[in-house]
Tab-separated table of C-alpha atoms and ligand atoms in Angstrom:
chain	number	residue	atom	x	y	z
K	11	UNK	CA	126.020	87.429	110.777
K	12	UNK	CA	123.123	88.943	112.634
K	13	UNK	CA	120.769	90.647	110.139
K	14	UNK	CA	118.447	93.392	111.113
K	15	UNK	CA	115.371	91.504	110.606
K	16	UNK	CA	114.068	88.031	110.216
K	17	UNK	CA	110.901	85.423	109.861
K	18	UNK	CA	110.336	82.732	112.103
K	19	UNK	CA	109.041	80.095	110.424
K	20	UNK	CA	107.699	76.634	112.750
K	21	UNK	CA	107.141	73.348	111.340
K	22	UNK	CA	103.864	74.652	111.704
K	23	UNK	CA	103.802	77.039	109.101
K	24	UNK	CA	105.775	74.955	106.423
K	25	UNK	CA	102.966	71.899	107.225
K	26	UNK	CA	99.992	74.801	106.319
K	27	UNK	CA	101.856	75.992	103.507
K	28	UNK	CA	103.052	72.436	101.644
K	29	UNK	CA	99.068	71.011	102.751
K	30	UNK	CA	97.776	74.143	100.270
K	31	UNK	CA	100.210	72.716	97.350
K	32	UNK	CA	98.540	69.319	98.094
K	33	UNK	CA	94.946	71.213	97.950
K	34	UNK	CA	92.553	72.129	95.273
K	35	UNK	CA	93.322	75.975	95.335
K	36	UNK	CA	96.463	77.324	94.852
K	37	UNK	CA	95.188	81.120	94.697
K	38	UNK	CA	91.299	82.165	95.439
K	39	UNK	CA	90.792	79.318	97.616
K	40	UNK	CA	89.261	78.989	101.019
K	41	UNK	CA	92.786	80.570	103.125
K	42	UNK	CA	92.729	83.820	101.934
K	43	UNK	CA	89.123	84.453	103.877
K	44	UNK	CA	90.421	82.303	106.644
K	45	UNK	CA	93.663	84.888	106.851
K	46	UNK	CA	91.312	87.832	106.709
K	47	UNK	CA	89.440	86.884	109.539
K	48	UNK	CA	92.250	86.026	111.135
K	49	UNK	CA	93.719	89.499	111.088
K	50	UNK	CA	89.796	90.910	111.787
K	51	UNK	CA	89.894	89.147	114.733
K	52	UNK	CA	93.062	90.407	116.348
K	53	UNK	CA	92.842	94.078	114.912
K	54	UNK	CA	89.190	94.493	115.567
K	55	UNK	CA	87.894	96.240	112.000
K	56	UNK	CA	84.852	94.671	110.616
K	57	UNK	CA	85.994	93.896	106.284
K	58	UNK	CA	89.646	93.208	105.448
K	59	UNK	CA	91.180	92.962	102.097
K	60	UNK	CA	94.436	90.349	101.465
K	61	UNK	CA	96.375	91.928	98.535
K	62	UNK	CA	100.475	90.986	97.703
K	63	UNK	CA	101.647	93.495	99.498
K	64	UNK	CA	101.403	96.391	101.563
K	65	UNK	CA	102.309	98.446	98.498
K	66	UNK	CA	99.364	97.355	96.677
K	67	UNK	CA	97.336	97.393	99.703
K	68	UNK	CA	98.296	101.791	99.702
K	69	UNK	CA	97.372	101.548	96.275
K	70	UNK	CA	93.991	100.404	96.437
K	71	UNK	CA	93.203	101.763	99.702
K	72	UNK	CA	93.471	104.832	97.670
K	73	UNK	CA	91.930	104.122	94.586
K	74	UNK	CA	88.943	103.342	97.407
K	75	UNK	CA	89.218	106.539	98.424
K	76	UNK	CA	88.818	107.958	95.452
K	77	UNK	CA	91.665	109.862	95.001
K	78	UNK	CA	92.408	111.377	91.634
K	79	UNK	CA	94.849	113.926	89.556
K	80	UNK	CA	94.892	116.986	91.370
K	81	UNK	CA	94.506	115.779	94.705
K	82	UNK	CA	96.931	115.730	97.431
K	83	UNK	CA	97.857	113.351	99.461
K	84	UNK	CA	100.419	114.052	102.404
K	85	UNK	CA	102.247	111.842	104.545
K	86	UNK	CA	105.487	111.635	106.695
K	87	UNK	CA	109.209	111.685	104.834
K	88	UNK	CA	110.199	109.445	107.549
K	89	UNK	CA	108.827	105.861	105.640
K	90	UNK	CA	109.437	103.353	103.182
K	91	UNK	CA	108.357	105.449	100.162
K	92	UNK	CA	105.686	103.271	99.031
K	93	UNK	CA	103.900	105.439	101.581
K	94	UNK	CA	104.386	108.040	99.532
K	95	UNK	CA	103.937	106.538	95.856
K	96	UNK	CA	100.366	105.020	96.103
K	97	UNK	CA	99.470	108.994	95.961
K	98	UNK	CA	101.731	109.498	92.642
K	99	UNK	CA	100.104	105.749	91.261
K	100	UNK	CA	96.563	107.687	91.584
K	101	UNK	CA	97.880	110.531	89.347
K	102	UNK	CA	97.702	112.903	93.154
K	103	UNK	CA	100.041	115.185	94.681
K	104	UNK	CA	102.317	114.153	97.124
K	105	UNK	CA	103.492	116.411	100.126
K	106	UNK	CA	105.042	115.606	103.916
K	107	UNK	CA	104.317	116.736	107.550
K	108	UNK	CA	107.442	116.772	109.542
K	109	UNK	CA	108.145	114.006	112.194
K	110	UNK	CA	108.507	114.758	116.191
K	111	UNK	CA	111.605	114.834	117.492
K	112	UNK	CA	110.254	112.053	120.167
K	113	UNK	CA	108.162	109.298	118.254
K	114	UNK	CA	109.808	110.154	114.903
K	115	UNK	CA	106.300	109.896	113.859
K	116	UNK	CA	104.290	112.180	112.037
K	117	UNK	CA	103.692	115.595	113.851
K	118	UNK	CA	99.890	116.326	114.530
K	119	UNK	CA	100.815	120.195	115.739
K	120	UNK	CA	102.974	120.381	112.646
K	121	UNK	CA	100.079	118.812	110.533
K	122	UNK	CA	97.805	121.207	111.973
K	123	UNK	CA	100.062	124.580	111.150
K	124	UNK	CA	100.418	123.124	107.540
K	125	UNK	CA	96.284	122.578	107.107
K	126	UNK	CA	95.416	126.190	108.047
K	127	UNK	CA	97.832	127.271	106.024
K	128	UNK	CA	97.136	124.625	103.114
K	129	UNK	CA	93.815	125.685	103.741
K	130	UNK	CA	94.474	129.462	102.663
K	131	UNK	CA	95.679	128.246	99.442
K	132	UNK	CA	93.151	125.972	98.568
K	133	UNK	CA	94.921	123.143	98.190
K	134	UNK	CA	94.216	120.681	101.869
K	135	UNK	CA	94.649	116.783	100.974
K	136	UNK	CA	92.203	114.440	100.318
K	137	UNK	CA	94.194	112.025	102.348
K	138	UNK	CA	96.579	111.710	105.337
K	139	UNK	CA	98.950	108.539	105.463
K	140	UNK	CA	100.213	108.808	109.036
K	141	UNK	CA	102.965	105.975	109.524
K	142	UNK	CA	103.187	104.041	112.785
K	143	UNK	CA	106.872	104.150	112.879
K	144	UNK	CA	108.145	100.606	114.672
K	145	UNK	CA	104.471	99.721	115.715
K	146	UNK	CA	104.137	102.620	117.724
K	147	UNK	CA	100.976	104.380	116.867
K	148	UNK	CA	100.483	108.230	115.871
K	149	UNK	CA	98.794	110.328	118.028
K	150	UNK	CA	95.426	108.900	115.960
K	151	UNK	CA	93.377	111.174	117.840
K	152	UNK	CA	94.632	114.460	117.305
K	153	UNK	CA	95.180	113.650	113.238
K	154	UNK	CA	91.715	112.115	113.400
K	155	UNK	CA	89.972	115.229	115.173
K	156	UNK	CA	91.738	117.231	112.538
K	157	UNK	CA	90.706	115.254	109.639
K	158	UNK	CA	87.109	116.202	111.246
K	159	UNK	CA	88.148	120.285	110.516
K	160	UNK	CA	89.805	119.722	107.227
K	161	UNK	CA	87.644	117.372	105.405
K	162	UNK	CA	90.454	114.790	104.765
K	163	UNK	CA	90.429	110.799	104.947
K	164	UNK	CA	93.112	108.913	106.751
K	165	UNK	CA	95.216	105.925	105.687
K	166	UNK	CA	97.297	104.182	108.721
K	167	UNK	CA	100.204	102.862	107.437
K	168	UNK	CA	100.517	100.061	109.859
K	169	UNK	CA	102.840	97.858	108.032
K	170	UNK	CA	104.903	98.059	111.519
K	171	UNK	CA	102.198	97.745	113.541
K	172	UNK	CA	99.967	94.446	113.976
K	173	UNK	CA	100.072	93.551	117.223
K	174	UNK	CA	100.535	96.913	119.114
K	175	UNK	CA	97.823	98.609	120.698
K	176	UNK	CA	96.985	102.553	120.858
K	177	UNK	CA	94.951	103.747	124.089
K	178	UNK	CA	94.152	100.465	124.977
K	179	UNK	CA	92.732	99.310	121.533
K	180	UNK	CA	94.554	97.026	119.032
K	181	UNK	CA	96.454	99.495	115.997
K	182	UNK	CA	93.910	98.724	112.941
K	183	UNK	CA	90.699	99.061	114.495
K	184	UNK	CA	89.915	101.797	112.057
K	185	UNK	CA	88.618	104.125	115.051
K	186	UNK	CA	90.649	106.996	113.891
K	187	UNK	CA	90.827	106.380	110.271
K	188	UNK	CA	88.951	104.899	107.095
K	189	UNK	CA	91.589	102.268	106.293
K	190	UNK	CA	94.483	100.845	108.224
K	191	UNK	CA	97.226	98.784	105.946
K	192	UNK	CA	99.371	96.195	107.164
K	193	UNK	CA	102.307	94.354	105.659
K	194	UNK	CA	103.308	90.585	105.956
K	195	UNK	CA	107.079	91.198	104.266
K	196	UNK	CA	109.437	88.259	106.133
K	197	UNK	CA	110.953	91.278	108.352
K	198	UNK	CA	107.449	92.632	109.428
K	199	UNK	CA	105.893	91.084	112.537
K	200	UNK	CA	104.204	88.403	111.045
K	201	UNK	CA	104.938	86.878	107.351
K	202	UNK	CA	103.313	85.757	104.590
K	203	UNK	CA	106.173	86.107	101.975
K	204	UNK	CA	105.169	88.659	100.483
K	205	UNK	CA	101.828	90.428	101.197
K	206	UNK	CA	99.617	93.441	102.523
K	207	UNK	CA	95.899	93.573	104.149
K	208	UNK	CA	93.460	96.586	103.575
K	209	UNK	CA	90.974	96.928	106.866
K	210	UNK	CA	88.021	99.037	107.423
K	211	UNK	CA	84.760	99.553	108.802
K	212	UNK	CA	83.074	100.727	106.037
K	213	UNK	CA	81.186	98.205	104.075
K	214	UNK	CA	81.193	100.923	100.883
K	215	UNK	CA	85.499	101.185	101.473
K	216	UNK	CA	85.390	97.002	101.702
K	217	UNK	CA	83.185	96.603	98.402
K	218	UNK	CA	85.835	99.199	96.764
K	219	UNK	CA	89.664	97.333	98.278
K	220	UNK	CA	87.670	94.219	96.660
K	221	UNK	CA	87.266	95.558	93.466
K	222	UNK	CA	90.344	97.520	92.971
K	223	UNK	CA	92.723	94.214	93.953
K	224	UNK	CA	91.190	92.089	91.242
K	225	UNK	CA	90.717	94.081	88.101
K	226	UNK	CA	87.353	96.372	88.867
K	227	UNK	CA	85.223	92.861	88.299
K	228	UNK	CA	82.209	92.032	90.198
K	229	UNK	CA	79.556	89.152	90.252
K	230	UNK	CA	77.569	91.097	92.635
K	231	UNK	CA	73.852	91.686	91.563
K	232	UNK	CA	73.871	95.080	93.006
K	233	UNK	CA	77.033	96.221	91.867
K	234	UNK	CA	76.098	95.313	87.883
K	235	UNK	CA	74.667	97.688	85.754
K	236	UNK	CA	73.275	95.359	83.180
K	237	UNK	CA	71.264	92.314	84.378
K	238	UNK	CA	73.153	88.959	83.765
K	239	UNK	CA	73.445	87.579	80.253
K	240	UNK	CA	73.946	83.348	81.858
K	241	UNK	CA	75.684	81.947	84.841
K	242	UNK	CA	79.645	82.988	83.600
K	243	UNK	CA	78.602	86.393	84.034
K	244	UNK	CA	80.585	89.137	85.606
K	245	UNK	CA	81.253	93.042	85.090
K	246	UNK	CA	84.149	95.197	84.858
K	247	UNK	CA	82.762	98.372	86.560
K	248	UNK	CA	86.594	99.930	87.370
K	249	UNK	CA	90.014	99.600	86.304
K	250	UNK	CA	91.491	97.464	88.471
K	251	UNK	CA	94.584	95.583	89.476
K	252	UNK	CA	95.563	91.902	89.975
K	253	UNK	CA	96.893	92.593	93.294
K	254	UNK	CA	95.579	88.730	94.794
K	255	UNK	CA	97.168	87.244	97.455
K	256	UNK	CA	97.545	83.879	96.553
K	257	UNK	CA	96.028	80.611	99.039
K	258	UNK	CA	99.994	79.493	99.809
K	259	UNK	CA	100.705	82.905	101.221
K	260	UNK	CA	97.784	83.313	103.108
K	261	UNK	CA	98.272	79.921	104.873
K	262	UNK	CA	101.559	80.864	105.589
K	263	UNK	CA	100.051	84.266	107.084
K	264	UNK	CA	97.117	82.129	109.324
K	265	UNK	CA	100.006	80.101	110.854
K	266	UNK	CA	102.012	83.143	111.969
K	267	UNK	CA	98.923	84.694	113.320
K	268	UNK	CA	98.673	82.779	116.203
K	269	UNK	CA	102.075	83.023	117.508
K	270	UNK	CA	101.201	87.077	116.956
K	271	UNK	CA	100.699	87.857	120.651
K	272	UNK	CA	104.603	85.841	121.158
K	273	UNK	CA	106.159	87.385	118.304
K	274	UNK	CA	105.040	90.772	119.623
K	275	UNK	CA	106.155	89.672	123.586
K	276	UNK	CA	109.350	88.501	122.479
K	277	UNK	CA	109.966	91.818	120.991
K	278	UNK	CA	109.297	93.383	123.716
K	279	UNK	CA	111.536	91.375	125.613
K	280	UNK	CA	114.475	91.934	123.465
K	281	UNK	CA	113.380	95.982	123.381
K	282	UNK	CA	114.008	95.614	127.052
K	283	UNK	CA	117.097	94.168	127.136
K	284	UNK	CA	118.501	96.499	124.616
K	285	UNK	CA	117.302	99.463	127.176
K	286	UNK	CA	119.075	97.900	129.876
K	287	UNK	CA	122.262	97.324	127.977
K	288	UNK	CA	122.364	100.831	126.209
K	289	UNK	CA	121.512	103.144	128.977
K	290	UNK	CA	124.808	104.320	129.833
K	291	UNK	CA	125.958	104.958	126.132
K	292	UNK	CA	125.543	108.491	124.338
K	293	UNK	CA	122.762	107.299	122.891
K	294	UNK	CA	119.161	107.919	121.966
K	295	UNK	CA	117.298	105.051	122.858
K	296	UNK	CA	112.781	104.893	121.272
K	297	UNK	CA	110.966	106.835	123.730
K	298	UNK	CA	107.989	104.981	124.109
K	299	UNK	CA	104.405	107.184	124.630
K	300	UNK	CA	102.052	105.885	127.304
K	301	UNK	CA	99.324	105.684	125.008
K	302	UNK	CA	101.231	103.185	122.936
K	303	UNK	CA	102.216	99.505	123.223
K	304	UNK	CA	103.937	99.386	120.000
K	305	UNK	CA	104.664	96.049	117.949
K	306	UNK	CA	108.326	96.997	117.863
K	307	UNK	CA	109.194	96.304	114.480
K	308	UNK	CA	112.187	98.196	114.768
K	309	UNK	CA	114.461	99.090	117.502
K	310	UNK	CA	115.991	102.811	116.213
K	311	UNK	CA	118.799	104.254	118.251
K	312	UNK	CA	120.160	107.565	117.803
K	313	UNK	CA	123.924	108.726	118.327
K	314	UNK	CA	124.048	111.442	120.042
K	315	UNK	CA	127.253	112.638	118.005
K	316	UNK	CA	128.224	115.589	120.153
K	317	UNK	CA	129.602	113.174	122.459
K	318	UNK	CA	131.151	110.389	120.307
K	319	UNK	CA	134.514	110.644	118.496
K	320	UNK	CA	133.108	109.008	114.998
K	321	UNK	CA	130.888	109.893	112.273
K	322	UNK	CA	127.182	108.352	112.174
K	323	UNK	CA	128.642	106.316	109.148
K	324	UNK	CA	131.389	105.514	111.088
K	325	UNK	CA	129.788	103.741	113.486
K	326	UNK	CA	127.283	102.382	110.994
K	327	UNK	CA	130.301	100.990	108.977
K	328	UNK	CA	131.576	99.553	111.896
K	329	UNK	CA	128.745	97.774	113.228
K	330	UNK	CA	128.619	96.256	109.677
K	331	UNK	CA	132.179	94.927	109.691
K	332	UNK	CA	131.484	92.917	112.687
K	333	UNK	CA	128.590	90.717	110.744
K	334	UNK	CA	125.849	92.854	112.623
K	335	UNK	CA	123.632	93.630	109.538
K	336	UNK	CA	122.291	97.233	110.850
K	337	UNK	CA	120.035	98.886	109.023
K	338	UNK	CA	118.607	102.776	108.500
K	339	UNK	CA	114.994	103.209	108.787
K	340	UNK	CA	114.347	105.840	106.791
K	341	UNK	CA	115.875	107.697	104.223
K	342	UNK	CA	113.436	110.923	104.312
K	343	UNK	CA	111.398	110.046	101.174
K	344	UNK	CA	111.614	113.688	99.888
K	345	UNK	CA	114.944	113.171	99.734
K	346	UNK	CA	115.196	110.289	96.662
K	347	UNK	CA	116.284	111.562	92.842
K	348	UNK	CA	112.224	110.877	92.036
K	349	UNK	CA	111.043	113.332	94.996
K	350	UNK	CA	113.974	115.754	94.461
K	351	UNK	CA	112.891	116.151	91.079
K	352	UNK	CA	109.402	117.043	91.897
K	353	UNK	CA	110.760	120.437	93.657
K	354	UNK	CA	111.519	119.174	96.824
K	355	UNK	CA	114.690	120.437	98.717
K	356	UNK	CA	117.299	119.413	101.417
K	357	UNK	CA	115.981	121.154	104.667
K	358	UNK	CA	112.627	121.019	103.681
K	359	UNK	CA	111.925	118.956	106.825
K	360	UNK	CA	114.229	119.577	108.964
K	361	UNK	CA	113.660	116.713	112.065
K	362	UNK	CA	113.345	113.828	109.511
K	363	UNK	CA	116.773	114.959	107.950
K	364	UNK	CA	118.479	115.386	111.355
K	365	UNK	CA	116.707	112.020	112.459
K	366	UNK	CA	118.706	110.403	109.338
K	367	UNK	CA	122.113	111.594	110.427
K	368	UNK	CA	121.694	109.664	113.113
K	369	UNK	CA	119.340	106.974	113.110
K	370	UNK	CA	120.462	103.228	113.254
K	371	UNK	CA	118.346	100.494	113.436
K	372	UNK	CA	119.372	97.555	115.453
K	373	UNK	CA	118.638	94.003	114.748
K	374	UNK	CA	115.369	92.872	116.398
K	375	UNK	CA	113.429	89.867	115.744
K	376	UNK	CA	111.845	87.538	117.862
K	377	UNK	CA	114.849	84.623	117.643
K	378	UNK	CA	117.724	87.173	118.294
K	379	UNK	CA	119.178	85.760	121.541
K	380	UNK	CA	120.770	87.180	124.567
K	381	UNK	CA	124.261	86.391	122.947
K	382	UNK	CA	123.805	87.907	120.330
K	383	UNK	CA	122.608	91.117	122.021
K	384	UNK	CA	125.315	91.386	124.277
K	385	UNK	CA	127.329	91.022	120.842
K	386	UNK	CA	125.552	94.074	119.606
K	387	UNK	CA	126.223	96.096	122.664
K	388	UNK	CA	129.826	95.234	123.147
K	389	UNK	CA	130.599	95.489	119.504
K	390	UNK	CA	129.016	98.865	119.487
K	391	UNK	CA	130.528	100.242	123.245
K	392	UNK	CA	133.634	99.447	121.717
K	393	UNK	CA	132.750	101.379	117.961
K	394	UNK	CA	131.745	104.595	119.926
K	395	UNK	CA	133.398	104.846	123.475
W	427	PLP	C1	107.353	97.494	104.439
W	427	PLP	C2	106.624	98.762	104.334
W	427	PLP	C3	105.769	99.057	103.257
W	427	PLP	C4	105.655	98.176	102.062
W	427	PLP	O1	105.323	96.886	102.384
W	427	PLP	P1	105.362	95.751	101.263
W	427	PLP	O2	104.488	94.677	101.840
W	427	PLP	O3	106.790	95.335	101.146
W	427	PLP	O4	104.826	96.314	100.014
W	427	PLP	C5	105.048	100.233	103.288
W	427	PLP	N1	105.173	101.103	104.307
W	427	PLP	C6	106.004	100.869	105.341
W	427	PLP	C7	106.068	101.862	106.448
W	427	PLP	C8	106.769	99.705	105.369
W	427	PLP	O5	107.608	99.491	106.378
């Protein structure tokens, strides 16, 4: 059985995570700082937030933002739908910008037509959540200069993306946005079970993810609007969450760390030998923009079903039956029950819909060996030749 993703865990990792059981702190100890730094250091933003997940880390990035009922918040249909649902947990609006047909990322021109016209209505959105789809980055510079004109804040979803770089500069440097998130899931790049990271510039934005990820409290001075009755003291000042990442996670997540820049190579290896392999097959195999070294998180092919004799599921079926655990990355979000009863329709964005009759994503992880690729591409030569 090949699955689509997996961890990679070293002796290394299980020593740091059994030598935090053994330690004073189980949770709020000393390696949830040492993890933050850890991900400050490769990503380049200046405060970072460990939460439980990325989900939580959406949540409170926009609770930080200060997103409320009535707002909108837009982001792509072609994501896991927690990028999506952090706008609905905030009481917001949620609406989607069409993917391009290339990156199967979030369209800036397509963003752009919907602003002017969103913009006509009066109702633009407070915030943008464009998703690096794989770990290859948005165009950050066209949504950015557009957030500029519109007046919105931007969210990366980078949950695919540690590790990759955009223009030259690592994916979470927060040069184009407020707040990137990442996630540590065990298929993600790097793992700390479960488990997300807020970053961000913004020393206001860092106070805020702090807050927001462990119940609105503070024990800072200038945060408290009363002065301290004794030495236990502490204020709620928000509603907030318990959204903590706990010390045995985060030791887990400053052991993978520094096998990032391998974990990322070796997926770039394997990307490489897939594109070798496939080439001759009616397939669609991840453009790749010059801008963008991505983390390749996923490796998405499409069938180009014009010129094969099955169906998408078909071929997605097959695959299956031959213990290679593909996988379909994503189901447009407007599509769900939840969205659909909101209003929105089938062909209301049209490339993320076409994208899912045809989109399979192939196992990729950083132990997947040459055998087992070659296994993949036989299997699926034979499935759709
Ligand atoms: C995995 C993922 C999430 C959610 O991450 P969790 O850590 O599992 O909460 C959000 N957005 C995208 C794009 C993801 O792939």
């Amino acid at each position: 059985m090949i699955p689509y993703g997996r961890q990679d865990i070293s002796q290394q990792d299980i020593n740091a995570v059994t030598n935090v059981l053994k330690s004073d702190f189980l949770t709020q100890g000393p390696k949830v700082p040492l993890f933050e730094q850890a991900v400050m250091d490769v990503c380049g933003a200046k405060y970072a937030a460990a939460v439980n997940s990325a989900t939580s880390a959406l949540h409170v990035a926009c609770l930080a933002l200060d997103l409320k009922p009535g707002d909108w918040l837009w982001t792509t249909p072609n994501t896991f739908v927690a990028s999506a649902n952090c706008g609905l947990y905030c009481g917001a609006k949620v609406d989607f910008v069409d993917i391009d047909p290339k990156t199967y990322n979030l369209c800036p021109q397509k963003l752009a037509e919907k602003l002017e016209i969103a913009k006509k209505e009066g109702r633009l959105p407070k915030i943008v959540v464009p998703v690096h789809l794989s770990g290859q980055s948005c165009d950050m510079e066209a949504i950015f200069k557009l957030s500029k004109e519109y007046g919105f804040k931007i969210i990366e979803d980078a949950s695919h993306g540690i590790g990759g770089n955009y223009k030259g500069e690592p994916i979470g440097n927060c040069q184009y946005s407020d707040i990137t998130v990442f996630s540590f899931h065990p298929v993600k790049i790097v793992t700390s079970a479960e488990g997300g990271m807020a970053v961000t510039n913004d020393p206001n934005l860092a106070e805020r993810l702090e807050l927001f990820r462990s119940h609105g409290v503070t024990r800072n001075k200038y945060l408290m609007t009363k002065p301290a009755d004794g030495p236990w003291y502490y204020e709620q000042i928000e509603l907030g969450y318990n959204y903590r990442m706990t010390d045995l996670q985060a030791a887990l997540g400053v052991s993978q760390m520094q096998r990032l820049d391998c974990f990322v190579a070796e997926r770039h290896h394997i990307a490489q030998c897939y594109d070798r392999l496939l080439k001759d097959l009616p397939i669609t195999l991840p453009w790749q923009h010059p801008d963008n070294y991505s983390a390749f998180h996923l490796y998405v092919i499409r069938l180009q079903l014009d010129k094969i004799a099955k169906t998408h599921l078909e071929v997605f079926e097959a695959l299956r039956e031959a213990d290679i655990l593909v996988n379909l990355h994503y189901i447009p979000v407007h599509t769900h029950p939840y969205y659909q009863k909101m209003g929105f329709e089938m062909g209301d964005f049209p490339e993320s819909e076409q994208y899912y009759k045809e989109a399979i994503s192939l196992p990729m992880f950083p132990t997947l060996t040459e055998e087992q690729q070659d296994w993949v591409f036989e299997t699926l030569r034979e499935i759709i030749l």
